[in-house]
mmCIF file of C-alpha atoms in Angstrom:
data_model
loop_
_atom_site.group_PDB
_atom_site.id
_atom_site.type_symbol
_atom_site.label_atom_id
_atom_site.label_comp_id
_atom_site.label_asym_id
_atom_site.label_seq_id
_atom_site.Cartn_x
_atom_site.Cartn_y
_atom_site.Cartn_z
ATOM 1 C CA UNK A 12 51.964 -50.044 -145.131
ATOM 2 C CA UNK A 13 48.610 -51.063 -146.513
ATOM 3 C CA UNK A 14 47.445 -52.915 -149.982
ATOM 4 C CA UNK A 15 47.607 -56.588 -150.024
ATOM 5 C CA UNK A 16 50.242 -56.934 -148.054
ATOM 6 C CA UNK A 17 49.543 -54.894 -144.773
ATOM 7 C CA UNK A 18 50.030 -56.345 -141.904
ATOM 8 C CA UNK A 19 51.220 -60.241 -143.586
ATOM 9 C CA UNK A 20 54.507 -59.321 -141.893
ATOM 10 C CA UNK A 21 53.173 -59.029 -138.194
ATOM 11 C CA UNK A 22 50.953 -61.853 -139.039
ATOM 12 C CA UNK A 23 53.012 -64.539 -140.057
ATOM 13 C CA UNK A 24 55.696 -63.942 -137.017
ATOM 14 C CA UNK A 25 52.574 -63.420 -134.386
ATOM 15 C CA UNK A 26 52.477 -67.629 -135.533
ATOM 16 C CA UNK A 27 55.633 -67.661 -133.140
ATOM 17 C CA UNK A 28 53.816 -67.532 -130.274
ATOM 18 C CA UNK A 29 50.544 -69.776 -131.682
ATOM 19 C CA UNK A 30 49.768 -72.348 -129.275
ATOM 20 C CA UNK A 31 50.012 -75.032 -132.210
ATOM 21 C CA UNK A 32 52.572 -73.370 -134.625
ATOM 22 C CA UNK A 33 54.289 -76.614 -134.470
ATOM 23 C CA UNK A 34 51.179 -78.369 -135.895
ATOM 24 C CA UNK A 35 51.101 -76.587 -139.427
ATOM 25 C CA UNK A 36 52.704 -78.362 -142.015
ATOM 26 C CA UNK A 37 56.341 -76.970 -142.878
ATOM 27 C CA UNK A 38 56.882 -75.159 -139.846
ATOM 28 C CA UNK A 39 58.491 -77.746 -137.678
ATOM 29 C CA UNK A 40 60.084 -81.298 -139.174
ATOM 30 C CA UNK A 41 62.848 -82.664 -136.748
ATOM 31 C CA UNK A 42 63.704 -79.791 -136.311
ATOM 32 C CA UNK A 43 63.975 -78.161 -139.626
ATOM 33 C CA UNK A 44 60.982 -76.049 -141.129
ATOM 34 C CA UNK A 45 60.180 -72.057 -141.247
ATOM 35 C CA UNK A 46 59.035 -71.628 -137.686
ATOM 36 C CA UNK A 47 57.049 -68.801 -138.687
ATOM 37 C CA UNK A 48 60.038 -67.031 -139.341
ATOM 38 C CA UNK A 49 61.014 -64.248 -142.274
ATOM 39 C CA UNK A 50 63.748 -62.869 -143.485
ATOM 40 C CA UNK A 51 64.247 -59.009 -143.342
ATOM 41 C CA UNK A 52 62.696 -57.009 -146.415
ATOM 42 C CA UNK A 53 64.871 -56.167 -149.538
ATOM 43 C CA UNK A 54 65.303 -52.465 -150.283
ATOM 44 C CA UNK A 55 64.879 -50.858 -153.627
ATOM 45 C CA UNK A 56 68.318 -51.207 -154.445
ATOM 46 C CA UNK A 57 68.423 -55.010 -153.527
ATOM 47 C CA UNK A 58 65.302 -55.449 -155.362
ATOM 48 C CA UNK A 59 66.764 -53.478 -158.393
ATOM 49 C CA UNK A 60 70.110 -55.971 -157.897
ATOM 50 C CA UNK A 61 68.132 -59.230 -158.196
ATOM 51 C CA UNK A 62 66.135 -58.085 -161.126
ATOM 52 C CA UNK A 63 69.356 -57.156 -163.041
ATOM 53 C CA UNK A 64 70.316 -60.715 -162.135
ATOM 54 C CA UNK A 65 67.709 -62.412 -162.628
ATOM 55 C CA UNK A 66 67.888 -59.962 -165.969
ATOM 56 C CA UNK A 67 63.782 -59.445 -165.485
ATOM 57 C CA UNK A 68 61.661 -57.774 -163.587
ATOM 58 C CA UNK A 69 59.543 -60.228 -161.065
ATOM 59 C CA UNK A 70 55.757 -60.015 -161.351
ATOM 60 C CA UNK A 71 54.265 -56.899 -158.891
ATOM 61 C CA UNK A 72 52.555 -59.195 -156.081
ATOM 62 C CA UNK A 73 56.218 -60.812 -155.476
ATOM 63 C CA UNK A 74 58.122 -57.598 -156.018
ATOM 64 C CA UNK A 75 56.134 -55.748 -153.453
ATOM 65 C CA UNK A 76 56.157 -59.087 -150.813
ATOM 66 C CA UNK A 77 59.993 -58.488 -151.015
ATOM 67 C CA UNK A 78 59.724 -55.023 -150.529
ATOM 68 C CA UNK A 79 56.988 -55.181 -147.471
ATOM 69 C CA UNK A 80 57.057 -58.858 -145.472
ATOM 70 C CA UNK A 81 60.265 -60.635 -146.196
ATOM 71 C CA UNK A 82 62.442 -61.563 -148.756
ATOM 72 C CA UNK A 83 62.291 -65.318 -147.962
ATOM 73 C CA UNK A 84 61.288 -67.413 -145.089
ATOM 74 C CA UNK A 85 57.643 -68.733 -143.586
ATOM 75 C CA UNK A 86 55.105 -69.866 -146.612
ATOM 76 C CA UNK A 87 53.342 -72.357 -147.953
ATOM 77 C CA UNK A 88 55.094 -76.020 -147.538
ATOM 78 C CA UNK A 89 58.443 -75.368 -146.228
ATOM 79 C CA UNK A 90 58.536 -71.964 -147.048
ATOM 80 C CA UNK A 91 60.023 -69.521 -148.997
ATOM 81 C CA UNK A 92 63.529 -69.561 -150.372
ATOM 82 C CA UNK A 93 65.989 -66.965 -149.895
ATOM 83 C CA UNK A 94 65.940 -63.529 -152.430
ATOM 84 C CA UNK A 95 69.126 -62.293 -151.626
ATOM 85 C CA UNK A 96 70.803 -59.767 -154.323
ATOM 86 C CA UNK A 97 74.497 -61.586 -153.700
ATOM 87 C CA UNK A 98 76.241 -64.176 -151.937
ATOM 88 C CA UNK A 99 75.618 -67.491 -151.089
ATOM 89 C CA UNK A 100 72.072 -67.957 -151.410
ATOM 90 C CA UNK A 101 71.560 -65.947 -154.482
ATOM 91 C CA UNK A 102 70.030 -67.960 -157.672
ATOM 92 C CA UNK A 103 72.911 -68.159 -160.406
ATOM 93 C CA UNK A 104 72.099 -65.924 -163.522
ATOM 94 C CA UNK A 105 71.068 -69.044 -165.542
ATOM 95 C CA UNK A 106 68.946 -66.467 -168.259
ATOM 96 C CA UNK A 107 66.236 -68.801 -168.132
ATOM 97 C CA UNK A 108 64.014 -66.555 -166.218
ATOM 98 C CA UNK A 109 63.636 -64.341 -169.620
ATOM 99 C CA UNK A 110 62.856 -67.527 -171.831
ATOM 100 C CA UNK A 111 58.770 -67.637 -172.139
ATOM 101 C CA UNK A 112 56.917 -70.027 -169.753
ATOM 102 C CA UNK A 113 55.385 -72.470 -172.095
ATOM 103 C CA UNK A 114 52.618 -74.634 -169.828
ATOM 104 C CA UNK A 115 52.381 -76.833 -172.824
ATOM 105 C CA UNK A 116 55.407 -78.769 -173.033
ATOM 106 C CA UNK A 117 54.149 -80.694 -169.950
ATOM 107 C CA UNK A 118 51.465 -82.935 -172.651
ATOM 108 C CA UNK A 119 54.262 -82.667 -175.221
ATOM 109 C CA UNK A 120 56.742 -84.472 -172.631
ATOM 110 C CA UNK A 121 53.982 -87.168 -172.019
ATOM 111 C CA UNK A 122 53.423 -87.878 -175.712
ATOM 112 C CA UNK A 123 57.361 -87.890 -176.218
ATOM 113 C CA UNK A 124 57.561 -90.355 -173.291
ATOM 114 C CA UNK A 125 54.502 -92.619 -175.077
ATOM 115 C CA UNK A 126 56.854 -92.907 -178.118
ATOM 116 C CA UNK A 127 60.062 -94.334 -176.524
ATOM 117 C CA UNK A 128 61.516 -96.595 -178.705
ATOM 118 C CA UNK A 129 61.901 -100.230 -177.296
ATOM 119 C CA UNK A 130 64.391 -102.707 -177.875
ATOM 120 C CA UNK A 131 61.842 -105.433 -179.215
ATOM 121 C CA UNK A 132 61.123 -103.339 -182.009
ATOM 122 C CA UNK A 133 64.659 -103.175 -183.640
ATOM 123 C CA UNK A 134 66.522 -105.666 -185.362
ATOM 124 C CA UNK A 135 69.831 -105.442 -183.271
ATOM 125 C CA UNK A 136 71.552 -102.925 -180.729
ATOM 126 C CA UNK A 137 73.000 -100.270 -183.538
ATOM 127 C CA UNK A 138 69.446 -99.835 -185.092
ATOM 128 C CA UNK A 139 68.006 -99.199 -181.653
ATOM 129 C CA UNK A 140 71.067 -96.849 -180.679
ATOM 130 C CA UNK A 141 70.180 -95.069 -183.383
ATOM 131 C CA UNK A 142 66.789 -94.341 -182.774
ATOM 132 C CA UNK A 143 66.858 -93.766 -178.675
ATOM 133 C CA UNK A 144 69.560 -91.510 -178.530
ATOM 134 C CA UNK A 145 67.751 -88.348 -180.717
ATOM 135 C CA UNK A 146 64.978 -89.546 -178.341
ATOM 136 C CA UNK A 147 66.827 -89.148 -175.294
ATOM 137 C CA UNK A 148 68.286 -85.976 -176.455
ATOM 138 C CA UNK A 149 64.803 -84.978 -177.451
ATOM 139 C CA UNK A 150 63.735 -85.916 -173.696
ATOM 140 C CA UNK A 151 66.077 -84.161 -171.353
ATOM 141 C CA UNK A 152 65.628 -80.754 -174.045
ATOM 142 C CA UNK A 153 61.904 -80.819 -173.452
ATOM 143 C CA UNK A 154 62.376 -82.225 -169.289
ATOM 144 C CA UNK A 155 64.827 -78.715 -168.645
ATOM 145 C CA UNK A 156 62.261 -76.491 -170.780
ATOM 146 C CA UNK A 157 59.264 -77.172 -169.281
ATOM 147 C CA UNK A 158 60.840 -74.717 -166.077
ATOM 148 C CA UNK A 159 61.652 -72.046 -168.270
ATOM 149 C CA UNK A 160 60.270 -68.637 -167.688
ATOM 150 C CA UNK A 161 59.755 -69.361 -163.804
ATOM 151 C CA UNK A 162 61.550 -69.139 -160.816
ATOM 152 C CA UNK A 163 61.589 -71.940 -158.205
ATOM 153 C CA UNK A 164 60.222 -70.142 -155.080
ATOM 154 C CA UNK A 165 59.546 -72.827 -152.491
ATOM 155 C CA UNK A 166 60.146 -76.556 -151.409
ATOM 156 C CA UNK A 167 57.173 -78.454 -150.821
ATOM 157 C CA UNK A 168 59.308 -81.982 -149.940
ATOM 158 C CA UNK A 169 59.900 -84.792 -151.623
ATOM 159 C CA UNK A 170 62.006 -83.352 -154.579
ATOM 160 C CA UNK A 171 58.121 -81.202 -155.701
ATOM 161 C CA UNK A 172 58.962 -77.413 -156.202
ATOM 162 C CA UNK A 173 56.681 -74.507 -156.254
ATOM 163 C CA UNK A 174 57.538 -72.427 -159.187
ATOM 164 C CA UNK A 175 56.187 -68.280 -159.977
ATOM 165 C CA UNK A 176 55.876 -67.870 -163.372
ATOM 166 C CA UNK A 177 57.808 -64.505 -164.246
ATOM 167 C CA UNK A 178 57.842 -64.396 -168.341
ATOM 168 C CA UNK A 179 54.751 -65.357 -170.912
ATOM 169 C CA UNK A 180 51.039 -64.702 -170.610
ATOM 170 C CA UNK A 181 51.273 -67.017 -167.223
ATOM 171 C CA UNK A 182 53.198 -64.294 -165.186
ATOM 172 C CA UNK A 183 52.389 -63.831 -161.829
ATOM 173 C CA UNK A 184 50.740 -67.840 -161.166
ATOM 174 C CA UNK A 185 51.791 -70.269 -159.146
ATOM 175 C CA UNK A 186 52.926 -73.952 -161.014
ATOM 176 C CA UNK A 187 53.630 -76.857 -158.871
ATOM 177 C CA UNK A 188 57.050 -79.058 -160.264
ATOM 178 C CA UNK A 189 56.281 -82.667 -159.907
ATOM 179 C CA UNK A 190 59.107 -84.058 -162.392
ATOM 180 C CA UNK A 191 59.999 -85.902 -159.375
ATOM 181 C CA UNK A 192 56.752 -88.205 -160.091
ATOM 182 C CA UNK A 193 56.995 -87.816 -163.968
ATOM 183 C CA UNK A 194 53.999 -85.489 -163.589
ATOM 184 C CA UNK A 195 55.649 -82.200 -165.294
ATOM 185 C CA UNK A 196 54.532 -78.596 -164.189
ATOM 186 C CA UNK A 197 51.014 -78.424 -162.907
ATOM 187 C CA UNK A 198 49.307 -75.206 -162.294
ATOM 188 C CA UNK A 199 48.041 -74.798 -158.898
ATOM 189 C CA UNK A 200 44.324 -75.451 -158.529
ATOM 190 C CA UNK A 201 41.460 -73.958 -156.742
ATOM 191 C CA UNK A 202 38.722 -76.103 -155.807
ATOM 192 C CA UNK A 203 35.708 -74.807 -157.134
ATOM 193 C CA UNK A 204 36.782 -72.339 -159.406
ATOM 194 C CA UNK A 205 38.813 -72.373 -162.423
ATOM 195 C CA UNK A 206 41.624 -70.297 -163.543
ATOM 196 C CA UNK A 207 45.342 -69.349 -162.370
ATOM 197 C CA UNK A 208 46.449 -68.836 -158.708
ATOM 198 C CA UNK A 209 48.168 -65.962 -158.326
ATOM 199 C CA UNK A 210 50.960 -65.639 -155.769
ATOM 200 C CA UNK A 211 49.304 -63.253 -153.493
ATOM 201 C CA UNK A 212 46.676 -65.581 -153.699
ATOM 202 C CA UNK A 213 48.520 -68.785 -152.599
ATOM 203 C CA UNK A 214 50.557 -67.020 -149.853
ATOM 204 C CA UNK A 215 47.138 -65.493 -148.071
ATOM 205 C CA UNK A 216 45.600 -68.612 -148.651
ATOM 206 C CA UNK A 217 48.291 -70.007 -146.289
ATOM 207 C CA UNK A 218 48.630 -67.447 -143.964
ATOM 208 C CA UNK A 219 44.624 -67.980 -143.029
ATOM 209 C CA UNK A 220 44.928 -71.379 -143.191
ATOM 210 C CA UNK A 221 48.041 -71.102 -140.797
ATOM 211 C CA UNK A 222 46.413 -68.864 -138.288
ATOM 212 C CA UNK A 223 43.301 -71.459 -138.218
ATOM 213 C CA UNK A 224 45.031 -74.671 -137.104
ATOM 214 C CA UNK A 225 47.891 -72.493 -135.081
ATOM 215 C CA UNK A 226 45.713 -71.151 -132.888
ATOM 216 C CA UNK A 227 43.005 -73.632 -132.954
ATOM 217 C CA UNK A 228 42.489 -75.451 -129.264
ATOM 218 C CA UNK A 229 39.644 -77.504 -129.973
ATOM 219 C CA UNK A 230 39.425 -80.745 -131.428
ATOM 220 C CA UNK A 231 37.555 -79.580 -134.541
ATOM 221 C CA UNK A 232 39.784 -80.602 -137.642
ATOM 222 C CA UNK A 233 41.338 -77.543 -139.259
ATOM 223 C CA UNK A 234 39.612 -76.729 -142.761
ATOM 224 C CA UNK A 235 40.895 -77.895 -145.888
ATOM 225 C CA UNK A 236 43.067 -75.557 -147.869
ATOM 226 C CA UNK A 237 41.866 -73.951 -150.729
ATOM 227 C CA UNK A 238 44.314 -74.305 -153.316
ATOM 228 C CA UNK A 239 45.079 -78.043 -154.264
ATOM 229 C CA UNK A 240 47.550 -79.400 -157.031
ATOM 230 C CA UNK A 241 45.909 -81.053 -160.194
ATOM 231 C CA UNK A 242 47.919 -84.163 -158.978
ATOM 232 C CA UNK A 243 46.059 -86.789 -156.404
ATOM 233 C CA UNK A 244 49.137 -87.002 -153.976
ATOM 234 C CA UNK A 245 49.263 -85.424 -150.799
ATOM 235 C CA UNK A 246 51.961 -82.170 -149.837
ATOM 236 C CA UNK A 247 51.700 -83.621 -146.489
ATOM 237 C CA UNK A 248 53.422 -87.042 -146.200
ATOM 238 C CA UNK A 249 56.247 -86.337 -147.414
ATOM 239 C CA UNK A 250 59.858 -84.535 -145.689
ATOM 240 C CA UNK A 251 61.991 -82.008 -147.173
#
């Protein structure tokens, strides 16, 4: 096996045995985290199941990492979540995975939020009924959209998601869910660069930065990641 993913597999489970495995983020929290480990790879067939699905087919760099390292497990945050074509940890066939990805509704949610209607402004209770509820209905359309055309991939704690974009011109980046702050869908950053991350991208940019502070026995401070979300918070304060 070669291409971008040669040798990920035998990478990521050499971490096992990494002298400070435990001190990479995700791997090990009371107990829970990835622990370096991955799931077995899908076949074709499997793969072929989940598509049909999923009723799309994923972007290449994702399809192939299920076909060559693992179809879930160790990864960025707390890892990956399970691709399984059936059973208990398969993803419902919701259809929203064919809807495009539209990476504006995230500034259309903020200027919907802007123009909630307030009590104070109304003469009595009916007259403000009847303006917040089209608002509110207005608000939880535009809140379940803005995930459309993506599948949720990975936890990073804290109720933030890390999301693959599978349908619109975004396919194949990585999008960081922050509803949980009010933030929206963020596109993963790279610090000094512009432009989408795409997933092979984001996992080898966490399998090197893995391997440095796993097998790192000196004192030196492991270097900072390379990919960063446009948010100011920090992946690594909060639990699962």
């Amino acid at each position: 096996m070669g291409g971008t993913w040669g040798g990920v597999r035998d990478r990521v489970l050499a971490l096992q045995k990494a002298p400070r495995w435990r001190g990479v983020f995700g791997a090990d929290f009371h107990g829970h985290g990835h622990k370096f480990q991955l799931l077995p790879v899908l076949t074709e067939e499997q793969l072929r199941a989940v598509e049909r699905r999923l009723a799309t087919e994923l972007p290449e760099e994702y399809h192939t990492f299920l076909l060559e390292v693992g179809a879930g497990g160790a990864g960025p945050d707390y890892g990956l979540f399970p691709m399984t074509p059936s059973g208990p940890g398969a993803l419902p066939a919701t259809g929203r995975c064919t809807l495009p990805f539209d990476p504006g509704l995230t500034a259309e949610l903020d200027e919907h939020e802007c123009a909630e209607p307030q009590r104070a402004d109304y003469p009595d209770d009916d007259a403000f009924a009847a303006a917040y509820t089209p608002w509110e209905a207005r608000h939880e359309e535009l809140y379940d959209a803005l995930t459309e055309g993506t599948l949720c991939i990975g936890s990073q704690g804290c109720a933030y998601y890390s999301l693959l974009v599978v349908t619109g011109p975004q396919r194949g980046t990585m999008w960081d869910d922050v509803r949980a702050v009010g933030e929206g869908v963020v596109p993963v950053g790279r610090r000094g660069t512009t432009g989408p991350v795409s997933f092979a991208e984001w996992y080898l940019n966490w399998l090197d930065g893995a391997e440095r502070r796993a097998w790192d026995e000196t004192s030196e401070p492991s270097p900072r990641p390379l990919f960063t979300s446009d948010r100011s918070l920090s992946g690594e304060s909060g639990g699962p």
